[in-house]
Coordinates of C-alpha atoms in Angstrom, one line a residue:
M1 CA 82.5 103.2 119.3
R2 CA 84.1 103.0 123.3
I3 CA 88.1 104.4 123.9
Y4 CA 90.2 103.7 126.8
N5 CA 90.6 107.2 128.2
T6 CA 94.3 108.4 130.1
L7 CA 92.6 109.8 132.5
T8 CA 89.8 108.1 133.7
Q9 CA 92.3 104.6 132.8
Q10 CA 88.9 103.0 131.8
K11 CA 86.9 102.2 128.3
E12 CA 84.4 104.9 127.8
A13 CA 81.5 105.1 125.4
F14 CA 82.7 108.4 122.8
K15 CA 81.0 110.9 123.9
T16 CA 80.9 113.7 121.1
I17 CA 81.1 117.6 122.3
E18 CA 78.8 118.5 119.3
P19 CA 77.0 115.6 117.2
G20 CA 78.9 114.5 113.8
K21 CA 81.7 116.7 115.0
V22 CA 85.6 115.4 116.5
R23 CA 88.1 118.1 117.4
M24 CA 91.3 116.6 117.6
Y25 CA 94.9 118.2 119.5
V26 CA 97.7 115.9 118.8
C27 CA 101.6 117.5 120.3
G28 CA 103.1 117.4 117.4
M29 CA 107.7 117.6 116.1
T30 CA 110.1 119.6 117.5
V31 CA 111.7 120.3 114.3
Y32 CA 115.6 119.9 115.3
D33 CA 116.0 116.8 113.5
Y34 CA 114.4 114.3 110.9
C35 CA 112.2 112.3 112.4
H36 CA 112.2 109.5 114.3
L37 CA 110.4 105.8 114.6
G38 CA 108.8 106.9 117.6
H39 CA 108.0 109.6 115.6
A40 CA 106.2 107.3 113.2
R41 CA 104.7 105.3 116.3
V42 CA 102.4 108.5 116.9
L43 CA 101.5 109.5 113.0
V44 CA 100.8 106.7 112.3
A45 CA 98.2 105.6 115.1
F46 CA 96.1 109.8 115.0
D47 CA 96.5 109.0 110.6
V48 CA 94.0 105.9 111.6
V49 CA 92.1 107.2 114.2
T50 CA 91.1 110.0 112.3
R51 CA 90.4 107.3 109.4
Y52 CA 88.3 105.7 110.7
L53 CA 86.5 108.6 112.9
R54 CA 85.8 109.9 109.1
H55 CA 85.0 106.1 107.7
R56 CA 81.6 106.3 111.1
G57 CA 81.3 109.6 109.7
Y58 CA 82.1 112.1 112.0
D59 CA 83.5 115.6 110.8
V60 CA 86.5 115.1 112.5
T61 CA 88.9 118.8 113.1
Y62 CA 92.7 116.6 113.5
V63 CA 95.1 120.0 114.8
R64 CA 99.0 118.5 115.1
N65 CA 101.0 121.5 116.2
V66 CA 105.1 122.3 114.9
T67 CA 106.9 123.0 117.8
D68 CA 109.7 125.5 116.5
I69 CA 111.1 127.1 118.7
D70 CA 112.7 125.0 121.6
D71 CA 115.8 124.8 123.3
K72 CA 117.8 122.2 121.5
I73 CA 115.9 123.9 117.5
L74 CA 118.2 126.9 119.2
R75 CA 121.4 124.4 120.4
R76 CA 121.5 122.6 117.7
A77 CA 120.5 125.8 114.6
D78 CA 124.3 126.8 117.2
E79 CA 126.2 123.8 116.4
N80 CA 125.4 124.1 112.3
G81 CA 126.2 127.7 112.4
E82 CA 122.1 128.6 110.7
V83 CA 119.5 131.1 111.7
Y84 CA 117.2 128.7 113.1
T85 CA 114.3 129.1 110.9
D86 CA 116.5 127.9 108.2
L87 CA 116.7 124.3 110.4
T88 CA 113.3 123.7 111.4
D89 CA 111.9 125.0 108.3
R90 CA 113.5 122.3 106.3
M91 CA 113.0 119.8 109.3
I92 CA 109.5 120.7 108.4
H93 CA 109.3 119.9 104.9
A94 CA 111.9 116.4 105.8
M95 CA 108.4 115.7 108.2
H96 CA 106.4 116.2 105.5
E97 CA 108.1 113.6 103.2
D98 CA 108.4 111.4 105.9
E99 CA 104.6 111.2 106.5
A100 CA 103.4 111.2 102.4
R101 CA 106.4 107.9 102.3
L102 CA 104.3 106.8 105.3
G103 CA 100.7 107.3 103.4
V104 CA 100.3 109.4 107.2
L105 CA 97.1 112.4 105.9
A106 CA 97.9 116.1 106.7
P107 CA 96.2 117.2 109.4
S108 CA 93.1 120.1 109.2
D109 CA 95.2 122.4 110.6
E110 CA 99.5 122.6 111.4
P111 CA 100.1 125.8 114.4
R112 CA 102.9 126.8 114.9
A113 CA 104.2 128.2 118.2
T114 CA 106.4 131.1 116.9
A115 CA 103.1 132.3 114.8
Y116 CA 101.1 132.4 118.0
I117 CA 103.3 134.4 120.1
D118 CA 100.8 136.4 121.4
D119 CA 97.1 134.4 122.9
I120 CA 100.7 132.9 124.7
I121 CA 100.8 136.1 125.9
A122 CA 98.1 136.3 126.5
M123 CA 97.5 133.1 128.8
I124 CA 99.8 133.5 130.7
Q125 CA 98.3 137.5 131.6
T126 CA 94.8 135.7 132.5
L127 CA 97.3 132.9 134.6
I128 CA 98.3 135.3 135.9
A129 CA 96.1 137.6 137.2
G130 CA 94.2 134.3 138.7
N131 CA 96.9 133.9 140.7
H132 CA 98.1 131.3 139.2
A133 CA 101.4 132.5 137.8
Y134 CA 104.0 134.8 139.2
A135 CA 106.6 136.2 137.3
A136 CA 110.1 136.6 138.9
D137 CA 112.8 138.4 139.8
N138 CA 115.1 137.1 136.2
G139 CA 112.7 137.6 133.9
D140 CA 110.7 134.4 134.1
V141 CA 107.2 133.4 134.7
Y142 CA 106.3 130.5 136.5
F143 CA 103.0 128.7 136.1
A144 CA 102.0 128.2 140.7
V145 CA 101.8 124.1 140.1
D146 CA 100.1 124.8 143.5
S147 CA 97.0 126.9 142.8
F148 CA 95.5 123.8 141.2
P149 CA 94.1 121.7 143.0
D150 CA 94.2 118.6 140.7
Y151 CA 97.7 119.0 139.4
G152 CA 98.5 115.7 139.2
K153 CA 94.8 113.8 138.0
L154 CA 96.2 112.5 134.4
S155 CA 99.8 110.6 135.1
K156 CA 98.3 109.9 139.3
K157 CA 100.9 111.8 141.0
K158 CA 101.0 113.1 143.7
L159 CA 102.5 117.0 143.9
E160 CA 104.0 116.3 147.9
D161 CA 105.9 113.6 146.2
L162 CA 106.9 115.5 143.6
V163 CA 108.0 118.5 145.4
A164 CA 109.2 116.3 147.4
G165 CA 111.6 115.0 145.0
A166 CA 112.5 117.6 143.0
R167 CA 115.5 119.3 142.7
V168 CA 115.6 123.2 142.1
D169 CA 118.9 124.2 139.6
V170 CA 120.4 127.6 141.7
Q171 CA 119.4 130.5 139.2
E172 CA 115.9 129.6 139.0
A173 CA 113.9 131.4 140.8
K174 CA 111.4 129.1 141.4
R175 CA 108.4 129.4 144.3
S176 CA 108.2 125.6 144.2
P177 CA 110.8 123.4 143.1
A178 CA 107.5 121.4 141.4
D179 CA 106.8 125.4 139.5
F180 CA 107.4 124.9 136.1
A181 CA 108.2 127.8 133.0
L182 CA 105.5 129.6 131.1
W183 CA 108.3 131.8 130.0
K184 CA 111.5 131.5 129.9
A185 CA 113.8 135.3 129.6
A186 CA 116.0 135.9 126.7
K187 CA 120.7 135.3 126.8
P188 CA 121.9 137.5 125.3
G189 CA 122.3 137.1 121.2
E190 CA 118.8 134.3 121.6
V191 CA 116.8 134.5 119.4
S192 CA 113.1 136.5 121.5
W193 CA 109.8 138.2 121.8
Q194 CA 109.0 141.3 123.0
S195 CA 106.7 140.8 126.8
P196 CA 105.0 142.6 129.4
W197 CA 108.2 140.7 131.2
G198 CA 110.9 141.5 129.6
D199 CA 112.3 139.9 125.7
G200 CA 112.0 136.2 125.8
R201 CA 110.2 133.2 124.5
P202 CA 107.5 130.9 125.6
G203 CA 107.6 127.9 127.7
W204 CA 107.3 124.8 126.4
H205 CA 103.9 123.1 128.1
I206 CA 102.1 126.6 127.1
E207 CA 103.1 126.4 123.3
C208 CA 100.3 124.0 123.4
S209 CA 97.7 125.0 125.2
A210 CA 97.8 128.3 123.7
M211 CA 97.6 126.7 120.1
S212 CA 94.9 123.7 120.7
T213 CA 92.2 126.1 122.4
K214 CA 92.7 129.2 120.0
C215 CA 91.6 126.1 117.0
L216 CA 89.5 124.0 119.1
G217 CA 88.3 126.3 121.7
D218 CA 89.0 126.0 125.1
T219 CA 87.0 122.3 125.9
F220 CA 88.1 119.7 122.2
D221 CA 87.4 115.6 122.3
I222 CA 90.7 114.3 121.9
H223 CA 94.4 114.8 122.9
G224 CA 97.2 112.6 121.9
G225 CA 100.4 111.9 122.1
G226 CA 103.3 110.3 122.7
P227 CA 103.9 107.4 126.1
D228 CA 106.6 109.9 127.3
L229 CA 104.4 113.5 126.6
L230 CA 101.7 112.1 129.7
F231 CA 103.9 113.5 132.2
P232 CA 104.5 116.6 132.7
H233 CA 103.8 117.7 129.2
H234 CA 100.7 116.7 129.5
E235 CA 100.0 117.1 133.0
N236 CA 101.1 120.9 132.8
E237 CA 98.0 121.6 130.2
I238 CA 95.7 120.4 131.7
A239 CA 96.3 122.4 134.8
Q240 CA 97.4 125.4 132.4
S241 CA 94.8 125.5 130.5
E242 CA 91.4 125.0 132.8
C243 CA 93.3 127.3 135.1
A244 CA 93.3 130.5 132.0
T245 CA 89.7 129.2 130.5
G246 CA 87.6 128.3 133.6
H247 CA 86.8 124.9 131.9
K248 CA 87.3 121.2 131.4
F249 CA 90.5 121.0 128.3
V250 CA 89.7 117.6 127.6
H251 CA 87.3 114.8 127.5
T252 CA 89.3 112.3 126.4
W253 CA 93.1 112.1 126.7
M254 CA 95.5 108.6 124.3
H255 CA 98.1 107.7 124.6
A256 CA 100.2 105.2 121.8
G257 CA 102.9 101.9 123.2
A258 CA 106.5 102.6 123.1
I259 CA 108.7 101.7 121.4
R260 CA 111.0 99.2 121.7
V261 CA 114.2 98.0 119.5
N262 CA 114.9 94.4 120.3
K263 CA 113.5 95.1 123.4
E264 CA 114.9 97.0 124.6
K265 CA 114.0 101.0 125.1
M266 CA 115.2 103.0 122.2
S267 CA 117.4 105.9 122.0
K268 CA 120.7 107.2 120.6
S269 CA 123.1 106.0 123.9
L270 CA 122.2 102.6 123.3
G271 CA 123.0 103.4 119.7
N272 CA 119.7 101.2 118.6
F273 CA 118.4 104.7 117.6
F274 CA 116.0 105.1 114.1
T275 CA 115.1 108.4 112.5
I276 CA 112.2 107.2 110.0
R277 CA 114.1 107.8 106.7
E278 CA 116.8 105.0 107.2
I279 CA 114.3 102.7 107.9
L280 CA 112.7 103.7 104.6
E281 CA 116.2 103.3 102.7
K282 CA 115.8 99.6 103.3
Y283 CA 111.9 98.3 103.6
P284 CA 108.6 100.1 102.1
A285 CA 106.8 102.4 103.8
E286 CA 103.7 100.5 103.1
V287 CA 105.7 97.7 105.3
V288 CA 106.6 100.1 107.3
R289 CA 102.5 101.3 108.0
Y290 CA 101.9 97.4 108.2
F291 CA 104.3 96.7 110.9
L292 CA 102.5 99.5 113.3
V293 CA 98.9 99.5 112.3
S294 CA 99.1 95.7 113.6
S295 CA 99.8 96.2 117.1
H296 CA 97.9 97.9 118.6
Y297 CA 97.8 101.9 119.8
R298 CA 98.5 101.5 122.8
S299 CA 100.4 98.5 123.0
Q300 CA 103.6 98.2 122.9
V301 CA 105.7 97.8 119.7
D302 CA 109.4 95.7 119.2
Y303 CA 111.0 96.6 116.1
S304 CA 113.1 94.2 114.6
E305 CA 114.8 93.0 111.6
E306 CA 112.4 90.7 112.2
S307 CA 109.5 91.7 112.8
L308 CA 109.7 94.1 109.8
A309 CA 110.3 91.3 107.0
E310 CA 107.3 89.2 109.3
A311 CA 105.3 92.6 108.2
G312 CA 106.0 92.2 104.5
R313 CA 105.1 88.3 103.8
T314 CA 102.1 89.3 105.8
L315 CA 101.4 92.5 103.8
T316 CA 102.0 90.5 100.7
K317 CA 100.2 87.9 101.1
L318 CA 97.2 90.7 101.1
Y319 CA 98.7 92.1 97.3
H320 CA 98.9 88.3 96.4
A321 CA 94.8 87.7 96.9
L322 CA 94.4 91.8 94.9
R323 CA 97.2 90.6 91.9
G324 CA 95.3 90.1 89.0
I325 CA 92.3 91.1 89.5
T326 CA 89.6 94.0 89.4
P327 CA 87.9 95.6 91.8
A328 CA 84.0 96.1 92.0
K329 CA 82.9 99.3 92.4
D330 CA 82.5 99.8 96.0
S331 CA 78.4 100.4 95.0
D332 CA 78.3 96.8 93.4
A333 CA 79.6 95.5 96.9
P334 CA 77.0 96.0 99.8
E335 CA 78.4 95.5 103.4
T336 CA 79.5 92.6 104.8
D337 CA 80.2 90.9 108.1
H338 CA 82.9 91.4 107.6
D339 CA 82.3 95.3 107.3
R340 CA 80.4 94.4 110.3
R341 CA 83.3 92.5 111.7
F342 CA 85.5 95.3 111.0
A343 CA 83.6 97.8 113.0
E344 CA 82.7 95.9 116.0
V345 CA 86.6 95.9 116.0
M346 CA 87.5 99.2 115.6
D347 CA 85.3 100.5 117.6
D348 CA 86.3 98.7 120.7
D349 CA 89.4 101.1 121.0
F350 CA 90.9 101.3 117.5
N351 CA 91.5 97.5 117.9
T352 CA 94.1 98.2 114.4
A353 CA 95.4 93.9 115.8
G354 CA 91.2 92.8 114.9
A355 CA 91.2 94.8 111.9
I356 CA 94.0 93.1 110.8
A357 CA 92.6 89.5 111.1
V358 CA 89.7 90.7 109.1
L359 CA 91.0 91.7 105.8
H360 CA 93.3 88.6 105.9
A361 CA 89.2 86.8 106.0
V362 CA 88.6 88.7 103.7
A363 CA 91.7 88.3 101.4
N364 CA 91.1 84.1 102.0
D365 CA 87.8 84.6 100.2
I366 CA 88.7 86.8 97.3
N367 CA 91.3 83.0 96.6
H368 CA 88.3 80.8 97.4
H369 CA 86.3 82.4 95.1
R370 CA 88.5 82.7 92.8
R371 CA 89.4 78.8 92.8
E372 CA 86.1 77.6 92.7
G373 CA 85.6 80.4 89.0
D374 CA 83.0 82.7 90.9
D375 CA 85.7 85.8 89.4
E376 CA 82.5 88.4 89.9
Q377 CA 82.3 87.6 93.7
A378 CA 85.9 87.8 94.0
K379 CA 85.9 90.9 92.8
R380 CA 83.4 92.0 95.3
S381 CA 85.9 91.2 97.6
A382 CA 88.3 92.6 96.2
A383 CA 86.4 96.0 96.7
I384 CA 85.8 95.5 100.7
L385 CA 89.3 94.9 100.5
V386 CA 90.8 98.1 99.0
R387 CA 88.0 99.5 101.1
L388 CA 88.7 98.4 104.7
G389 CA 92.2 98.4 103.8
G390 CA 92.2 102.2 103.6
V391 CA 90.4 102.6 106.4
L392 CA 93.7 101.5 108.5
G393 CA 95.6 103.2 105.4
L394 CA 96.8 99.9 103.5
L395 CA 96.1 98.1 100.0
Q396 CA 95.7 101.9 98.0
Q397 CA 98.8 100.0 95.7
D398 CA 98.9 98.7 92.2
P399 CA 100.1 95.7 92.5
E400 CA 102.3 94.8 90.7
A401 CA 103.1 98.5 91.9
F402 CA 103.8 96.9 95.0
F403 CA 105.3 94.3 94.2
Q404 CA 107.7 95.8 91.9
A405 CA 108.1 98.4 94.2
D406 CA 112.3 99.1 93.6
T407 CA 114.1 98.6 97.2
G408 CA 117.4 99.8 96.1
S409 CA 117.9 96.2 93.9
E410 CA 120.7 96.4 91.0
L411 CA 118.0 95.2 88.9
T412 CA 115.4 97.7 87.3
A413 CA 112.1 96.6 86.2
D414 CA 113.6 97.1 82.4
D415 CA 116.2 94.4 83.6
I416 CA 113.1 91.9 85.1
E417 CA 111.4 92.0 82.1
A418 CA 114.4 91.7 80.0
M419 CA 115.2 89.1 81.6
I420 CA 112.2 87.0 81.7
Q421 CA 112.0 87.5 78.1
A422 CA 115.4 85.3 77.8
R423 CA 113.9 82.9 79.9
A424 CA 111.1 82.5 77.7
D425 CA 113.0 82.2 74.8
A426 CA 115.1 79.9 76.0
R427 CA 112.2 77.5 77.6
K428 CA 110.3 77.9 73.7
A429 CA 114.0 76.3 72.9
K430 CA 113.8 73.7 75.1
D431 CA 117.2 75.1 76.0
F432 CA 115.7 74.3 79.8
A433 CA 118.4 73.9 81.5
G434 CA 119.4 77.6 80.3
A435 CA 116.0 78.8 81.4
D436 CA 116.1 77.5 85.1
R437 CA 119.7 79.8 84.9
I438 CA 118.3 82.8 84.4
R439 CA 115.6 82.1 87.2
D440 CA 117.7 81.6 89.7
E441 CA 120.1 84.6 88.9
L442 CA 117.1 86.8 89.5
L443 CA 115.9 85.3 92.8
E444 CA 119.8 85.5 94.0
K445 CA 119.0 88.9 94.0
G446 CA 115.4 89.2 95.2
I447 CA 113.6 88.1 92.8
I448 CA 110.8 86.1 92.0
L449 CA 108.7 85.0 89.2
D450 CA 105.7 82.9 89.2
D451 CA 104.0 80.8 86.6
S452 CA 100.6 81.1 85.4
R453 CA 98.4 80.1 82.3
E454 CA 98.1 83.7 82.1
G455 CA 102.2 84.4 81.8
T456 CA 105.2 85.6 84.2
T457 CA 104.7 87.6 86.5
W458 CA 107.6 88.9 88.9
R459 CA 107.6 90.5 92.7
R460 CA 110.5 91.7 94.4
A461 CA 111.4 89.3 98.1

């Protein structure tokens, strides 16, 4: 199994620190607003990583933090006229709802920054004692970047270039413009915690170092996150963590690719910024997940109405193969070349695009066996499709539930069934024009009928 390591910029053979066990930390949300499409990209990408590692037999401890204290949180709570904890609790609940709809499994642990204040303060004290940090006159504490010779090893940025291009705010008391805050002195009336340097709150970067090492140890296997976190967040995590512990922080760094909307960077200023909730109002959750999984996790994904529609069409083909068939028991569907090919592509840096191709190959087998009248082999292939699909978090619904899911249509399932019965009655009375009118009316409202010897089934377009 090989994983692309952002640190070395190449694929490397994956070797765990502890045999059979994987310890993984992924930077989670700063919970001041609803999760957006970029968050969905990261959530789904590392959900697939977790699912596949477990499928391969690893005991995975997956930690994904929540940043529940931050400038943006305090600013938004003040704008709303509410206590900041009310805002964060509401946004965390909404995040969990979005995750569940997208089929994202809950992490093994979900630490909140505010529950680790003592650990954060202890790590800062260790850094000060080791001359890697200093308390400024204004009550802030800063990390001294020049005390870590390897600074820039993840992002490949040179310290001298960062210093030359940096700008120091006149109110800051940094020794060097590249230094960053570990502890921020509280402004009047601002939420704060007591510390040896006065009342304040932690800087963003130190939160993840304290939480990850507390939950997973000084050194762990995988650290992941979105593409925007590589610098400065992850670079700063490495510096402060390795200076505090004296050990290598992380073996493998993984970063998901960026999301673009209609070939432009997603941003609120461009008006192309979508929350997960907004997207799920228009598209079934599994279609959105399929869209995200069908591209390699490191690739840039271009979101558009057309790309979601195409994802819906291709996922529909897979569910069509499963429709009207009861998969065999997994024990009756032993490993095949499809399983081996699936493992081969997923072992190559979690190549989900290749894995999706395998799913379609299995679906083709099912359709072939059905045409040949080999129902038993079709059932065994269906079991393989469901098994492999589950590794990607796909194809776990009953096909009829997928086809008939209500995505805001004016027609309920009962309405549709009544119209199908009326059409059947019209055909029985040889009123074929009336039957065709009913079919056309349903089609206009996005309902597609499929006639077979077993009867008529329907699906939403």
